[in-house]
JSON list of C-alpha atoms in Angstrom, two decimals:
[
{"chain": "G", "resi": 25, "resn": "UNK", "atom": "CA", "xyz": [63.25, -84.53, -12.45]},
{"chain": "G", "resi": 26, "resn": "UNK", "atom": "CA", "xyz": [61.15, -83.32, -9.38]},
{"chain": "G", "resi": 27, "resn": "UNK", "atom": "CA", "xyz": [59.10, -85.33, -7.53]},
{"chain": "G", "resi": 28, "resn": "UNK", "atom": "CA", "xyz": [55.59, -85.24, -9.14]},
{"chain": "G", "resi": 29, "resn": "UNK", "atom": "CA", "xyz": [52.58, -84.36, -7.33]},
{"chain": "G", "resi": 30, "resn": "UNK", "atom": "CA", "xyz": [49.96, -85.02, -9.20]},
{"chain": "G", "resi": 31, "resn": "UNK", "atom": "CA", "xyz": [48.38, -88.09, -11.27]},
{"chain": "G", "resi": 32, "resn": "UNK", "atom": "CA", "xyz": [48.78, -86.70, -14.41]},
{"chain": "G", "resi": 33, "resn": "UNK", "atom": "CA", "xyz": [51.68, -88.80, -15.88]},
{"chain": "G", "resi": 34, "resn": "UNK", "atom": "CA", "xyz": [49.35, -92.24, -15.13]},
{"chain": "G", "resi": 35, "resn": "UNK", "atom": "CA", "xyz": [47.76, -91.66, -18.66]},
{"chain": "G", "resi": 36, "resn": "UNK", "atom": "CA", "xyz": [49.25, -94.43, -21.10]},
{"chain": "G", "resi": 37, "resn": "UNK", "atom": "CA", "xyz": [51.01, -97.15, -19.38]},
{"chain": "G", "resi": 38, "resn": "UNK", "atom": "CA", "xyz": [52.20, -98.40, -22.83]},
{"chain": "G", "resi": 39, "resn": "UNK", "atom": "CA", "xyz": [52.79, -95.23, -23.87]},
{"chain": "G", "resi": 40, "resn": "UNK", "atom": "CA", "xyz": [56.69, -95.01, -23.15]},
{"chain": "G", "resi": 41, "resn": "UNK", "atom": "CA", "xyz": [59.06, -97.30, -21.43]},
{"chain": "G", "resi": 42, "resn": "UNK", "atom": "CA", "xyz": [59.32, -94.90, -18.41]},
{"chain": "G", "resi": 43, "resn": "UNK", "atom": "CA", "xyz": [55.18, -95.20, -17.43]},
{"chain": "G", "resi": 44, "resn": "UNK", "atom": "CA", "xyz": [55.90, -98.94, -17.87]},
{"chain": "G", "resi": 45, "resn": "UNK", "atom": "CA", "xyz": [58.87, -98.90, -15.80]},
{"chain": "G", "resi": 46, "resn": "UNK", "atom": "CA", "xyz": [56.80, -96.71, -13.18]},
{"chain": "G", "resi": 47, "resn": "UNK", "atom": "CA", "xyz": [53.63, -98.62, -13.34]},
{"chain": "G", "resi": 48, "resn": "UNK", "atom": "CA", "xyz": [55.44, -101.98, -12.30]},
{"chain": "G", "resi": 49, "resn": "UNK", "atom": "CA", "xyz": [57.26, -99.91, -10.20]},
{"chain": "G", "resi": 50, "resn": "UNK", "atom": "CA", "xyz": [54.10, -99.20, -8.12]},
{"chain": "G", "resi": 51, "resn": "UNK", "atom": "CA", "xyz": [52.63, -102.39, -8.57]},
{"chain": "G", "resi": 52, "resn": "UNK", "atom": "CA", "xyz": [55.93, -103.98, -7.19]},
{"chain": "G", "resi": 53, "resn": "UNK", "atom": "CA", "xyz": [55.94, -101.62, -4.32]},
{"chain": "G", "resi": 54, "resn": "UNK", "atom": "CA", "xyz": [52.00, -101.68, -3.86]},
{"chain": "G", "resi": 55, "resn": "UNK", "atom": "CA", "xyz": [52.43, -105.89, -2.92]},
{"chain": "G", "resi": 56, "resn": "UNK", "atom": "CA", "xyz": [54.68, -105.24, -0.63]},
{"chain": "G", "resi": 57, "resn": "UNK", "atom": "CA", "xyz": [53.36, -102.76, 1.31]},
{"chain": "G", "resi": 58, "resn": "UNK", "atom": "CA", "xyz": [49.88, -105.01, 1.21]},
{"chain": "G", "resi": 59, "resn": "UNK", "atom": "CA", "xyz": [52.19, -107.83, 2.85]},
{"chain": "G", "resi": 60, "resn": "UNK", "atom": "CA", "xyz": [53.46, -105.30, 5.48]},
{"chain": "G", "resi": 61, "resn": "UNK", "atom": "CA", "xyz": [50.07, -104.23, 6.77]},
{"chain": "G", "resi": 62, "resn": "UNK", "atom": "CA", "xyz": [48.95, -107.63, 6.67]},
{"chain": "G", "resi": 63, "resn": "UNK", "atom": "CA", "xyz": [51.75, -108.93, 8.23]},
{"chain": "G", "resi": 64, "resn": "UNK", "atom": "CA", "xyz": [51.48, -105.93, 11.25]},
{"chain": "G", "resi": 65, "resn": "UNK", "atom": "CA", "xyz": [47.94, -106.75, 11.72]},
{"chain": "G", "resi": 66, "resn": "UNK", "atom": "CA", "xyz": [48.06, -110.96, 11.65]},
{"chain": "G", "resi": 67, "resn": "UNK", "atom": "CA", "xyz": [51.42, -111.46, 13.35]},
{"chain": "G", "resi": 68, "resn": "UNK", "atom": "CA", "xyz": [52.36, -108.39, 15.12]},
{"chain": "G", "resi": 69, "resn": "UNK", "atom": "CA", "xyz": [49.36, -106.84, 16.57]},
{"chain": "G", "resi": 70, "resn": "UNK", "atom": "CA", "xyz": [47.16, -110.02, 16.98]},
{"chain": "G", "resi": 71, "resn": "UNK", "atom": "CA", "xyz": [49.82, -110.83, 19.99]},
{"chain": "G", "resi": 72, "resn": "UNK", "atom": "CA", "xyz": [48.16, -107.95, 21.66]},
{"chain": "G", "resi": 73, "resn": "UNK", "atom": "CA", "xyz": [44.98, -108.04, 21.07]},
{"chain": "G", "resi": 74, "resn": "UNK", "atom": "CA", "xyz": [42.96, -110.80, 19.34]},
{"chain": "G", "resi": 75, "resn": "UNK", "atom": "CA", "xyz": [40.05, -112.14, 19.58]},
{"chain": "G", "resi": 76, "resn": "UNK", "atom": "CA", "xyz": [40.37, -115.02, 17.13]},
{"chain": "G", "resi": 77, "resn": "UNK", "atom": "CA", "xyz": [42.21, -116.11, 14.53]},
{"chain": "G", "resi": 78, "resn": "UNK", "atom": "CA", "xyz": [39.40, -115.84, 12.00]},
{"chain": "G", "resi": 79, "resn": "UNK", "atom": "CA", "xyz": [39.34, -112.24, 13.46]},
{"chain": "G", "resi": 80, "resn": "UNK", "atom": "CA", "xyz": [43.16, -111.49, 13.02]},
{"chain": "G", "resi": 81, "resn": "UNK", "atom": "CA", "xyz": [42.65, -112.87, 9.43]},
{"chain": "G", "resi": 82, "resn": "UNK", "atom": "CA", "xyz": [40.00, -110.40, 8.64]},
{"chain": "G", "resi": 83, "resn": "UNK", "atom": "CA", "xyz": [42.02, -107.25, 9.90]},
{"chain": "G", "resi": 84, "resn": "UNK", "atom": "CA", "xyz": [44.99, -108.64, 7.57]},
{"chain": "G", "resi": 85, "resn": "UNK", "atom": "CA", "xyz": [42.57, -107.98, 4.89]},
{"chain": "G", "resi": 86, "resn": "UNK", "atom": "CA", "xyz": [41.17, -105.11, 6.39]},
{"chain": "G", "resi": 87, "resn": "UNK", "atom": "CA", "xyz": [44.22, -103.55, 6.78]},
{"chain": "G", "resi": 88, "resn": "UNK", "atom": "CA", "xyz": [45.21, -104.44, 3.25]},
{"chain": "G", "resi": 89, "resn": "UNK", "atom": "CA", "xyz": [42.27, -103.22, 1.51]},
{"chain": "G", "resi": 90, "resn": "UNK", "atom": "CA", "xyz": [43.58, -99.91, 3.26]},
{"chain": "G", "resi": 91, "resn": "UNK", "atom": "CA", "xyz": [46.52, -100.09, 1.94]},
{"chain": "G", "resi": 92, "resn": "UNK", "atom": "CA", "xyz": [45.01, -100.36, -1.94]},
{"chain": "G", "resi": 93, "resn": "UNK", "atom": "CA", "xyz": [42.74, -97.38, -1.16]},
{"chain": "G", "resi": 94, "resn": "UNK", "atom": "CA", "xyz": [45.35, -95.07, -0.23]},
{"chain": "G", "resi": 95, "resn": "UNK", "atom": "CA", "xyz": [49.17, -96.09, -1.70]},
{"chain": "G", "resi": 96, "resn": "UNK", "atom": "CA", "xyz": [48.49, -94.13, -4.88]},
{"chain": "G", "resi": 97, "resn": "UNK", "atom": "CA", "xyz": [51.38, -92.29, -7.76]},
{"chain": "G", "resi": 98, "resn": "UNK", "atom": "CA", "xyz": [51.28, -88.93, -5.98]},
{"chain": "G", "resi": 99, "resn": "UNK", "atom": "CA", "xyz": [51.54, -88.18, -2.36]},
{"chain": "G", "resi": 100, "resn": "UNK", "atom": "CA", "xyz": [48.79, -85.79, -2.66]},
{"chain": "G", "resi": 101, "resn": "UNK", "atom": "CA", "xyz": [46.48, -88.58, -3.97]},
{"chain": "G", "resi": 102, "resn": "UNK", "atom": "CA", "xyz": [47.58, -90.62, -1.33]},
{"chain": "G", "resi": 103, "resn": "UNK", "atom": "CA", "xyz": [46.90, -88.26, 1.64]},
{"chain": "G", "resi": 104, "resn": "UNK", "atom": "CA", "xyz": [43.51, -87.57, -0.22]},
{"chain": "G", "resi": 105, "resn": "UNK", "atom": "CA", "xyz": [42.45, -90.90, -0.22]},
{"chain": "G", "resi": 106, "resn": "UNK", "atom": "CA", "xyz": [43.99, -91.19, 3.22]},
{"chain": "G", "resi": 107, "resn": "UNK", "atom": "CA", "xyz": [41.26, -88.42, 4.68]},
{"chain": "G", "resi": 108, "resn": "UNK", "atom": "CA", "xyz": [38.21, -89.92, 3.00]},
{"chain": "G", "resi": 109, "resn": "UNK", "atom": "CA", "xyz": [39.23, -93.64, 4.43]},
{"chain": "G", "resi": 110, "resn": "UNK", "atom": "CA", "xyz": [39.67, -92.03, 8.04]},
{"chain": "G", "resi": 111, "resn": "UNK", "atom": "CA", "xyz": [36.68, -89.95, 8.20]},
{"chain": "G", "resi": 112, "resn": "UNK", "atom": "CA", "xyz": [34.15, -92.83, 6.21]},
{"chain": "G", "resi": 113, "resn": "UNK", "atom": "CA", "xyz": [35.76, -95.30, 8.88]},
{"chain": "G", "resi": 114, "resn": "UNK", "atom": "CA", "xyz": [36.21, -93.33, 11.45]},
{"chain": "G", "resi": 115, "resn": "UNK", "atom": "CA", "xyz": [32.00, -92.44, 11.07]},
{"chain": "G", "resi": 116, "resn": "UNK", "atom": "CA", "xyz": [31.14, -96.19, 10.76]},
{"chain": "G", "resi": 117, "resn": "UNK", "atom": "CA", "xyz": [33.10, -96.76, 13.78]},
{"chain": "G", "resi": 118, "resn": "UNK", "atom": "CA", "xyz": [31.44, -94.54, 16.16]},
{"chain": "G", "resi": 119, "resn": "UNK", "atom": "CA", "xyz": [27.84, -95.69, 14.90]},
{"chain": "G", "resi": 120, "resn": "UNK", "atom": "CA", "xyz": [28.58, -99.15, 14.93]},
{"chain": "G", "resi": 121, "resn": "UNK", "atom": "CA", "xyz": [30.18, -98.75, 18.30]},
{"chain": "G", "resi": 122, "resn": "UNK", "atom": "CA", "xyz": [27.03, -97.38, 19.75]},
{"chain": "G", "resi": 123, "resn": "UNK", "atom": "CA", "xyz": [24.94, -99.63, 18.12]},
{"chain": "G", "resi": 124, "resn": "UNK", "atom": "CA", "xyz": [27.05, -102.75, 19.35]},
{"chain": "G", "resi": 125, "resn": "UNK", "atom": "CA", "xyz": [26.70, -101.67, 22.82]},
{"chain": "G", "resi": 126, "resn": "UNK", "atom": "CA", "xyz": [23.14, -101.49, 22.66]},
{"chain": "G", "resi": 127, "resn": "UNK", "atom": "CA", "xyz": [21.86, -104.36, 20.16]},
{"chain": "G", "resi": 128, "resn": "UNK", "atom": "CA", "xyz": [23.20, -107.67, 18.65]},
{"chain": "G", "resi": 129, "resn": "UNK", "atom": "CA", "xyz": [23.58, -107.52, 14.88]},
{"chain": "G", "resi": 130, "resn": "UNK", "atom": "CA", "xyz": [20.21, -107.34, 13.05]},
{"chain": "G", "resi": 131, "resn": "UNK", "atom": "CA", "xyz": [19.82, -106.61, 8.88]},
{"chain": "G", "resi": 132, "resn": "UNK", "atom": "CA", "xyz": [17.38, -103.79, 9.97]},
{"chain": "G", "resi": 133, "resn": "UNK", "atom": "CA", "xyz": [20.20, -102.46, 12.19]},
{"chain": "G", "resi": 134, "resn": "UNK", "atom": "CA", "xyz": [23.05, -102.45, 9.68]},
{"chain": "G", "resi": 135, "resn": "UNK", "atom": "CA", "xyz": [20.62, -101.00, 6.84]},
{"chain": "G", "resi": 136, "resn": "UNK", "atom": "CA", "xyz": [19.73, -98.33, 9.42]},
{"chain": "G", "resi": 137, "resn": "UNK", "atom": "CA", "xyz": [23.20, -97.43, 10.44]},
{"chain": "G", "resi": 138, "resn": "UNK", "atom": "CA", "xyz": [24.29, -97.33, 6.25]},
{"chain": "G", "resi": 139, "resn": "UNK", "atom": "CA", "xyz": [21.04, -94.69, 5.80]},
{"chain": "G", "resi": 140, "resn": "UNK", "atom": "CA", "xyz": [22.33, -92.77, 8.74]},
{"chain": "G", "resi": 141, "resn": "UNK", "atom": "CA", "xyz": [26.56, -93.04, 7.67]},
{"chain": "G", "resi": 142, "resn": "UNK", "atom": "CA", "xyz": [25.17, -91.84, 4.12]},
{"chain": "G", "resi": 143, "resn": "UNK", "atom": "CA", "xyz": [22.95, -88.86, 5.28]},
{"chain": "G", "resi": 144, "resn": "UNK", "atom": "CA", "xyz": [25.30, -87.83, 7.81]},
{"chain": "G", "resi": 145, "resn": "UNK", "atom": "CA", "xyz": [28.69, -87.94, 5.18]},
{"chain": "G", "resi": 146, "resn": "UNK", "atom": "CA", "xyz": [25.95, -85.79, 2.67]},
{"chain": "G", "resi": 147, "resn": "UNK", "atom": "CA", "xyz": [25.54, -83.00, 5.43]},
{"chain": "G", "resi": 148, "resn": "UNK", "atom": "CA", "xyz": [29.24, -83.16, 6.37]},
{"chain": "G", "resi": 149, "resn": "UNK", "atom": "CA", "xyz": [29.86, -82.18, 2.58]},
{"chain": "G", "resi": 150, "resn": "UNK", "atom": "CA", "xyz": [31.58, -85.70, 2.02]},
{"chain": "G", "resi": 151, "resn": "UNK", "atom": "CA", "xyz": [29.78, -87.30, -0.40]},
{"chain": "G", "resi": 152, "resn": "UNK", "atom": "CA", "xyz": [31.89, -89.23, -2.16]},
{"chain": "G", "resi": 153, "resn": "UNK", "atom": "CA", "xyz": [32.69, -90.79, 1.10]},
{"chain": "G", "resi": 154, "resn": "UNK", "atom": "CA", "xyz": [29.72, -92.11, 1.56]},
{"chain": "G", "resi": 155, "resn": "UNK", "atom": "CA", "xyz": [30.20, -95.50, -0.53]},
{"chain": "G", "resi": 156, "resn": "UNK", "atom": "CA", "xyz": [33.47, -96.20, 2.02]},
{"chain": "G", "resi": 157, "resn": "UNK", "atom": "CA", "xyz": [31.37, -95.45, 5.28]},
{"chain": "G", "resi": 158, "resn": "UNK", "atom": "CA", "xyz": [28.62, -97.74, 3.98]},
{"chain": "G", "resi": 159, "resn": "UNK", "atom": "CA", "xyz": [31.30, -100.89, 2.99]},
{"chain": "G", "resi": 160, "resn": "UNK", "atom": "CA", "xyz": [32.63, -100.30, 6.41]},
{"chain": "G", "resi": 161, "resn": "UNK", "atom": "CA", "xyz": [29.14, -100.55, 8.35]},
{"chain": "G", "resi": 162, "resn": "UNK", "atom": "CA", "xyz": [28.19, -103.55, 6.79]},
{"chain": "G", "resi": 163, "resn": "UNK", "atom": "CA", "xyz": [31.90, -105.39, 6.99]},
{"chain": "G", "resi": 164, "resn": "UNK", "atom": "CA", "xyz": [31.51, -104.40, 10.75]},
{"chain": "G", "resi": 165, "resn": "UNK", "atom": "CA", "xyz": [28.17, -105.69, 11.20]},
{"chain": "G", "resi": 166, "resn": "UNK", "atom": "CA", "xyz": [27.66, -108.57, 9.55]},
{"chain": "G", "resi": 167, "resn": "UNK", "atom": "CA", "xyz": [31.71, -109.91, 11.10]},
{"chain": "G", "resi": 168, "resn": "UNK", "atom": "CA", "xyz": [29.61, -108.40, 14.12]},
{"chain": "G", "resi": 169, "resn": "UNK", "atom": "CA", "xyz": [26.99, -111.06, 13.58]},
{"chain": "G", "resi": 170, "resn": "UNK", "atom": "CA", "xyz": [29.04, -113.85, 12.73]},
{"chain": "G", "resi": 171, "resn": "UNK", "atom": "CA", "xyz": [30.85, -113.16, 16.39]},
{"chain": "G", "resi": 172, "resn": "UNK", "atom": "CA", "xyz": [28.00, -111.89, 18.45]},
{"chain": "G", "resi": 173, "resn": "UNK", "atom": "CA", "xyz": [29.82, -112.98, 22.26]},
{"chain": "G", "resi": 174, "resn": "UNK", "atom": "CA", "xyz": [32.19, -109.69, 21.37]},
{"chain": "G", "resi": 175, "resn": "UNK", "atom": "CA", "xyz": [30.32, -107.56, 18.47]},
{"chain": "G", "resi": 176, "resn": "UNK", "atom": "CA", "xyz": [31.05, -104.35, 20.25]},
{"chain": "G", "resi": 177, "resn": "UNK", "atom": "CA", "xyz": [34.98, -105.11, 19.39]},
{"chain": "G", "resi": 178, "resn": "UNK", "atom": "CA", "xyz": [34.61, -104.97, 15.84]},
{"chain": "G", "resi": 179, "resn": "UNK", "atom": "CA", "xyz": [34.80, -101.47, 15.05]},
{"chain": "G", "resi": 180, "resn": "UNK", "atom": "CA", "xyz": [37.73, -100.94, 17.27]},
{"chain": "G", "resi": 181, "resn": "UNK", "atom": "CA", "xyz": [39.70, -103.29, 15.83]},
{"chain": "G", "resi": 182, "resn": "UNK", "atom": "CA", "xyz": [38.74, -102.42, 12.21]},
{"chain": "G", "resi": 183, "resn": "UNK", "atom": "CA", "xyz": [39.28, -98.47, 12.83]},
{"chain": "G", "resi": 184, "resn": "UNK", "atom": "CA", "xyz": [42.82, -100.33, 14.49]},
{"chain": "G", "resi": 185, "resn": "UNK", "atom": "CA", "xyz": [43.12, -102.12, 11.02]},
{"chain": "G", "resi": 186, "resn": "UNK", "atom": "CA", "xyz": [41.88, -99.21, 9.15]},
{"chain": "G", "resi": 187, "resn": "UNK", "atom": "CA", "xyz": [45.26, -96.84, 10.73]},
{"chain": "G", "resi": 188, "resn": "UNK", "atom": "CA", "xyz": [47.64, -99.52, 10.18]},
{"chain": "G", "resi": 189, "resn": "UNK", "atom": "CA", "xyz": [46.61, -99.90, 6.40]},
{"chain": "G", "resi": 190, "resn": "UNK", "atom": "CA", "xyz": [46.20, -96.07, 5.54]},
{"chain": "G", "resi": 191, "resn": "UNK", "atom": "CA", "xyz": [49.98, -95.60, 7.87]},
{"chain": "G", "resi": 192, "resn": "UNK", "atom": "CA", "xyz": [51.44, -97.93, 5.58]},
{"chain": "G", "resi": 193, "resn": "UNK", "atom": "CA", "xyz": [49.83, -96.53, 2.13]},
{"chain": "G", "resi": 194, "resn": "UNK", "atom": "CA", "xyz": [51.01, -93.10, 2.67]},
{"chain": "G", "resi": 195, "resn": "UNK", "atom": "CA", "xyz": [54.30, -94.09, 4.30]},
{"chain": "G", "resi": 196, "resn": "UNK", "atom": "CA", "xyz": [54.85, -96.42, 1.09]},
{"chain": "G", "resi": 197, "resn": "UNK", "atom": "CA", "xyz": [54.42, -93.20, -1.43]},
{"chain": "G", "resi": 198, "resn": "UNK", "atom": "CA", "xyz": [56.53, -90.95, 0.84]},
{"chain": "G", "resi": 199, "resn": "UNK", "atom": "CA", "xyz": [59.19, -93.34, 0.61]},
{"chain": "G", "resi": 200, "resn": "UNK", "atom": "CA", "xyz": [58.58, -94.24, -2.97]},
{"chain": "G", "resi": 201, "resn": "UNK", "atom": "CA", "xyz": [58.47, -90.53, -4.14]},
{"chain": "G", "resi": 202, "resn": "UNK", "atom": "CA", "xyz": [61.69, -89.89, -1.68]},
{"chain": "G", "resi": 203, "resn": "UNK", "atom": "CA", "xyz": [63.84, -92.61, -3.00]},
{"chain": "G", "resi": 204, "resn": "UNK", "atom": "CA", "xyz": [62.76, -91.42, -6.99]},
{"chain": "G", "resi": 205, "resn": "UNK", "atom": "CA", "xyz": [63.93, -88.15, -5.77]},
{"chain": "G", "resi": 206, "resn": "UNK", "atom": "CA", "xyz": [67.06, -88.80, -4.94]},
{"chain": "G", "resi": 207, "resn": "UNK", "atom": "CA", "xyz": [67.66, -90.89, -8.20]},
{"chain": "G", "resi": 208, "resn": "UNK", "atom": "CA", "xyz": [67.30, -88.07, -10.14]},
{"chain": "G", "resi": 209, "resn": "UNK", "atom": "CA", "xyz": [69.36, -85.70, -8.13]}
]
């Protein structure tokens, strides 16, 4: 059986023992991979760069939540989903970075920089990106506000978070749809 690369399987879970069998599958793999990223960002990476532990904690989940988004049945999905997560985070960053720079967190601020991520995704053609660029901005601010002595740090170590977690994702289905592969051959 070749390696599938589209979605279109996923239909019925219960419909056969084989989507069962795949759906745990994923589910089984999907944890693990969560614990890797998390486990990169708390343990490994904080030794190099952390600015607290509340801090390191967040990334974990950061970098988590990145895995969800992207570790998907297909690895076309996955490198989709991949894209839209780099270029809505990779947009939050660099307006949050400037911002942070500049200003302390504000509501008016983060509100602003959401309108701006949204209208600027819209002219870049990427509107369904526009709900991830606007989650980002306002995790980044408001963790921005809660440690205002180094705000402007925040985006960098989410975008930092953000590569881990989408690295892992797609590295997860490559293996996954690698090691089905060569079960069937």
């Amino acid at each position: 059986m070749p390696i599938s690369t589209t979605d279109s399987y996923v239909t019925r879970p219960w419909a056969s023992a084989t989507a069962v069998l795949r759906a745990v599958f994923h589910g089984v793999m999907l944890s693990l991979l969560c614990a890797i990223s998390y486990w990169l960002i708390t343990h490994l990476l904080s030794q190099a760069f952390s600015v607290s532990r509340d801090d390191d904690l967040l990334g974990g989940m950061w970098a988590v939540a990145a895995t969800v988004f992207v570790y998907r049945y297909s690895y076309d999905s996955s490198i989709g989903a991949a894209v839209s997560r780099m270029w809505a985070t990779s947009l939050s960053f660099g307006l949050c970075l400037i911002y942070l720079l500049f200003f302390p967190f504000s509501l008016a601020g983060m509100v602003t920089l959401i309108g701006i991520g949204g209208v600027t995704m819209s002219l870049l053609d990427r509107p369904d990106d526009i709900v991830t660029t606007g989650i980002t901005t306002a995790v980044v601010m408001v963790v921005a506000g809660l440690s205002p002595t180094s705000a402007w740090k925040q985006p960098i170590l989410r975008l930092v978070d953000t590569i881990v977690g989408v690295g892992v994702g797609v590295a997860g289905v490559w293996i996954t749809l690698k090691a089905r592969s060569s079960r069937t051959n």
